[in-house]
């Protein structure tokens, strides 16, 4: 058997006559078009650790992953030495016994996220050095679910040992429960439906699980004592303009589909389908289309998400975390209403400047409603949207320090509205992370003394179809993934690379991909990010 490389894009298994190089008569699949393609040896059977494959090339690796994935008992996890490769199973799998990875040698354990987590725990216990687990991959590959599996194992790990006391186990179980309870909050405010994934994380998160040694110095046991969550690069542009065919953040749809008529009425989200029928509302989707920040992408529904049920999970999680749900949802509703604030131009002494409609059409987009929900004065909000503050720092002594307010154009006012919406949502998300961290008991005072296991769930990299351009945030996401890959190449493959250099073997690198973006102090040139930052400042000052 062999794998036939087809234009480096796919491979087909086939029988080849060693003498002639042509197909064996009657063998399938094989076509004349494939005879001229590169032919490489195939491995007889698939294996759990691909370093054990006799023939290592791209086609054999892909075939091994595919064969394991389509097996009767689907096996989505495969090892490559210390690296776990996970192929999204796209279905629920039979639960795996956690204690199996604790009792026996890891060399005898099948590949699984539990294997990676147990390996990190054993390393932490033996060398007392911080450990990190990096989960990366394309959007929709299952990174977030994999991180949940790892967290579930690590929060239970001490209790799986035989030397833990009942009190320690109870505390660790409660702490693990609190950590898992924060996940609905993270997903509602930080996840969205994309082309590739119905529950895509639109931010990166690094979770630390802090462990302390046993009070019995003769024991090697570790006890989970605290946890923390750090978040990075929330895709705030999605708040005001989700990409075509994708949704905004889940929480906006969960609120509107909650079915809680009283709550929606209190938040001025009226009319709505839960009130006496309005002729403009044929269904819930039609109602959602009345909100500017939701109707721009042409997608408000996901068949794989139950927004009403997820809203209840969110409310339960907020209560558990001690977060005021009413106050929080007032701000969320305020952002929705802010998107429906519209402007018109009026002729003034300064020329054509923007003015604001004090009363919207439907739903109620009154700036007064927005201000009331956000807890600020309407006049202050109007000034922020319609006027640009200019401070003189040069000129004569009399004029230096003077402050002027200049009216904005209609386009500038709309830009300011969207900027305020993004800023508010980002601040809400950051505040939620702080409040979630408060219940996780992370001991910052002893962070240099207590070791931790970090779990990095990085945002998925994507390469959209040419008709859909990547956003600036997606550029940053892809750059972060390339930087992680560069670090992986350096740390994991360093010894091999030194051997390659000694034997004059070429090894691929991705440094050239990172080179144009980051600043380069060696030659004094700015990277793409610095140039974009400077250009944005120039545009904003105009």
Short mmCIF file of N, CA and C in Angstrom, two decimals, residues 471-542:
data_model
loop_
_atom_site.label_atom_id
_atom_site.label_comp_id
_atom_site.label_asym_id
_atom_site.label_seq_id
_atom_site.Cartn_x
_atom_site.Cartn_y
_atom_site.Cartn_z
N UNK A 471 -10.70 40.72 9.49
CA UNK A 471 -10.72 41.97 10.24
C UNK A 471 -9.34 42.24 10.82
N UNK A 472 -9.15 43.46 11.34
CA UNK A 472 -7.88 43.79 11.98
C UNK A 472 -7.66 42.89 13.19
N UNK A 473 -8.75 42.62 13.95
CA UNK A 473 -8.62 41.73 15.10
C UNK A 473 -8.18 40.34 14.68
N UNK A 474 -8.70 39.86 13.53
CA UNK A 474 -8.30 38.53 13.07
C UNK A 474 -6.84 38.52 12.66
N UNK A 475 -6.35 39.64 12.13
CA UNK A 475 -4.92 39.75 11.83
C UNK A 475 -4.10 39.58 13.11
N UNK A 476 -4.53 40.24 14.19
CA UNK A 476 -3.82 40.13 15.46
C UNK A 476 -3.90 38.70 16.00
N UNK A 477 -5.06 38.06 15.84
CA UNK A 477 -5.23 36.68 16.28
C UNK A 477 -4.29 35.76 15.52
N UNK A 478 -4.25 35.91 14.20
CA UNK A 478 -3.37 35.07 13.39
C UNK A 478 -1.91 35.31 13.74
N UNK A 479 -1.57 36.58 14.01
CA UNK A 479 -0.19 36.89 14.41
C UNK A 479 0.15 36.22 15.73
N UNK A 480 -0.77 36.27 16.70
CA UNK A 480 -0.53 35.64 18.00
C UNK A 480 -0.31 34.14 17.83
N UNK A 481 -1.09 33.51 16.95
CA UNK A 481 -0.91 32.08 16.70
C UNK A 481 0.44 31.78 16.05
N UNK A 482 0.86 32.64 15.12
CA UNK A 482 2.16 32.44 14.50
C UNK A 482 3.29 32.62 15.52
N UNK A 483 3.12 33.59 16.43
CA UNK A 483 4.13 33.81 17.47
C UNK A 483 4.22 32.60 18.40
N UNK A 484 3.06 32.02 18.72
CA UNK A 484 3.06 30.80 19.54
C UNK A 484 3.74 29.64 18.81
N UNK A 485 3.48 29.55 17.51
CA UNK A 485 4.12 28.49 16.73
C UNK A 485 5.63 28.67 16.71
N UNK A 486 6.06 29.93 16.61
CA UNK A 486 7.49 30.22 16.64
C UNK A 486 8.10 29.79 17.97
N UNK A 487 7.39 30.08 19.07
CA UNK A 487 7.87 29.67 20.39
C UNK A 487 7.92 28.15 20.50
N UNK A 488 6.90 27.50 19.95
CA UNK A 488 6.86 26.03 19.95
C UNK A 488 8.07 25.47 19.19
N UNK A 489 8.34 26.05 18.03
CA UNK A 489 9.49 25.59 17.25
C UNK A 489 10.79 25.74 18.03
N UNK A 490 10.90 26.86 18.75
CA UNK A 490 12.13 27.14 19.49
C UNK A 490 12.29 26.21 20.69
N UNK A 491 11.21 26.05 21.46
CA UNK A 491 11.31 25.29 22.72
C UNK A 491 11.24 23.78 22.51
N UNK A 492 10.29 23.34 21.73
CA UNK A 492 10.05 21.91 21.58
C UNK A 492 11.02 21.26 20.59
N UNK A 493 11.34 21.99 19.53
CA UNK A 493 12.14 21.40 18.47
C UNK A 493 13.59 21.86 18.48
N UNK A 494 13.98 22.58 19.53
CA UNK A 494 15.32 23.17 19.55
C UNK A 494 16.42 22.12 19.40
N UNK A 495 16.33 21.04 20.18
CA UNK A 495 17.37 20.01 20.12
C UNK A 495 17.44 19.39 18.72
N UNK A 496 16.26 19.13 18.13
CA UNK A 496 16.24 18.56 16.79
C UNK A 496 16.83 19.53 15.77
N UNK A 497 16.51 20.81 15.94
CA UNK A 497 17.00 21.81 14.99
C UNK A 497 18.52 21.92 15.04
N UNK A 498 19.07 21.81 16.25
CA UNK A 498 20.53 21.85 16.38
C UNK A 498 21.16 20.66 15.66
N UNK A 499 20.48 19.51 15.74
CA UNK A 499 20.96 18.33 15.03
C UNK A 499 20.86 18.54 13.52
N UNK A 500 19.75 19.15 13.07
CA UNK A 500 19.60 19.44 11.65
C UNK A 500 20.72 20.33 11.14
N UNK A 501 21.03 21.38 11.92
CA UNK A 501 22.08 22.31 11.51
C UNK A 501 23.42 21.60 11.43
N UNK A 502 23.68 20.72 12.40
CA UNK A 502 24.96 20.01 12.41
C UNK A 502 25.09 19.11 11.18
N UNK A 503 23.96 18.60 10.69
CA UNK A 503 23.99 17.70 9.54
C UNK A 503 23.56 18.40 8.25
N UNK A 504 23.47 19.74 8.31
CA UNK A 504 23.12 20.55 7.12
C UNK A 504 21.79 20.13 6.51
N UNK A 505 20.80 19.89 7.38
CA UNK A 505 19.45 19.55 6.92
C UNK A 505 18.57 20.79 7.08
N UNK A 506 17.86 21.16 6.02
CA UNK A 506 17.00 22.34 6.07
C UNK A 506 15.74 22.03 6.86
N UNK A 507 15.36 22.94 7.76
CA UNK A 507 14.13 22.80 8.55
C UNK A 507 13.30 24.06 8.38
N UNK A 508 11.99 23.94 8.10
CA UNK A 508 11.15 25.14 7.87
C UNK A 508 10.99 25.96 9.14
N UNK A 509 10.94 27.28 8.97
CA UNK A 509 10.73 28.22 10.07
C UNK A 509 9.63 29.20 9.66
N UNK A 510 9.01 29.85 10.65
CA UNK A 510 7.98 30.84 10.33
C UNK A 510 8.40 32.24 10.74
N UNK A 511 9.70 32.44 11.03
CA UNK A 511 10.17 33.75 11.47
C UNK A 511 9.91 34.82 10.40
N UNK A 512 9.99 34.44 9.13
CA UNK A 512 9.77 35.41 8.06
C UNK A 512 8.34 35.93 8.04
N UNK A 513 7.38 35.14 8.56
CA UNK A 513 6.00 35.59 8.64
C UNK A 513 5.81 36.64 9.72
N UNK A 514 6.57 36.54 10.81
CA UNK A 514 6.45 37.48 11.92
C UNK A 514 7.24 38.76 11.65
N UNK A 515 8.29 38.66 10.85
CA UNK A 515 9.22 39.76 10.65
C UNK A 515 8.56 41.08 10.23
N UNK A 516 7.61 41.09 9.29
CA UNK A 516 7.06 42.39 8.85
C UNK A 516 6.17 43.09 9.88
N UNK A 517 5.67 42.37 10.88
CA UNK A 517 4.65 42.93 11.76
C UNK A 517 5.22 43.60 13.01
N UNK A 518 6.15 42.96 13.67
CA UNK A 518 6.68 43.50 14.92
C UNK A 518 7.76 44.54 14.63
N UNK A 519 7.97 45.53 15.55
CA UNK A 519 9.04 46.51 15.36
C UNK A 519 10.39 45.82 15.36
N UNK A 520 11.33 46.38 14.57
CA UNK A 520 12.63 45.75 14.41
C UNK A 520 13.72 46.72 14.89
N UNK A 521 14.11 46.62 16.16
CA UNK A 521 15.09 47.55 16.71
C UNK A 521 16.46 47.42 16.06
N UNK A 522 16.73 46.25 15.44
CA UNK A 522 18.05 46.04 14.85
C UNK A 522 18.30 47.02 13.71
N UNK A 523 17.32 47.15 12.81
CA UNK A 523 17.51 48.07 11.68
C UNK A 523 16.73 49.36 11.84
N UNK A 524 16.05 49.54 12.98
CA UNK A 524 15.36 50.79 13.25
C UNK A 524 14.07 50.98 12.48
N UNK A 525 13.56 49.94 11.83
CA UNK A 525 12.34 50.06 11.04
C UNK A 525 11.12 49.69 11.88
N UNK A 526 10.01 50.36 11.60
CA UNK A 526 8.76 50.05 12.27
C UNK A 526 8.08 48.88 11.58
N UNK A 527 7.38 48.07 12.37
CA UNK A 527 6.59 47.00 11.79
C UNK A 527 5.21 47.50 11.40
N UNK A 528 4.42 46.61 10.81
CA UNK A 528 3.07 46.95 10.36
C UNK A 528 2.22 47.48 11.51
N UNK A 529 2.34 46.89 12.70
CA UNK A 529 1.51 47.30 13.83
C UNK A 529 1.82 48.73 14.25
N UNK A 530 3.11 49.09 14.32
CA UNK A 530 3.48 50.46 14.69
C UNK A 530 2.98 51.47 13.66
N UNK A 531 3.09 51.13 12.39
CA UNK A 531 2.64 52.03 11.33
C UNK A 531 1.13 52.21 11.40
N UNK A 532 0.39 51.11 11.61
CA UNK A 532 -1.07 51.20 11.72
C UNK A 532 -1.48 52.03 12.93
N UNK A 533 -0.75 51.88 14.03
CA UNK A 533 -1.05 52.65 15.24
C UNK A 533 -0.85 54.14 14.99
N UNK A 534 0.26 54.50 14.35
CA UNK A 534 0.52 55.91 14.06
C UNK A 534 -0.51 56.48 13.09
N UNK A 535 -0.88 55.70 12.08
CA UNK A 535 -1.85 56.16 11.10
C UNK A 535 -3.22 56.40 11.74
N UNK A 536 -3.60 55.51 12.67
CA UNK A 536 -4.88 55.67 13.37
C UNK A 536 -4.91 56.97 14.17
N UNK A 537 -3.78 57.32 14.80
CA UNK A 537 -3.71 58.57 15.55
C UNK A 537 -3.87 59.77 14.62
N UNK A 538 -3.28 59.69 13.44
CA UNK A 538 -3.38 60.80 12.48
C UNK A 538 -4.82 60.97 12.03
N UNK A 539 -5.48 59.87 11.68
CA UNK A 539 -6.86 59.92 11.21
C UNK A 539 -7.77 60.49 12.29
N UNK A 540 -7.57 60.05 13.55
CA UNK A 540 -8.45 60.48 14.63
C UNK A 540 -8.28 61.97 14.92
N UNK A 541 -7.07 62.51 14.67
CA UNK A 541 -6.82 63.92 14.98
C UNK A 541 -7.37 64.86 13.93
N UNK A 542 -7.78 64.32 12.77
CA UNK A 542 -8.29 65.18 11.70
C UNK A 542 -9.67 65.73 12.04
#
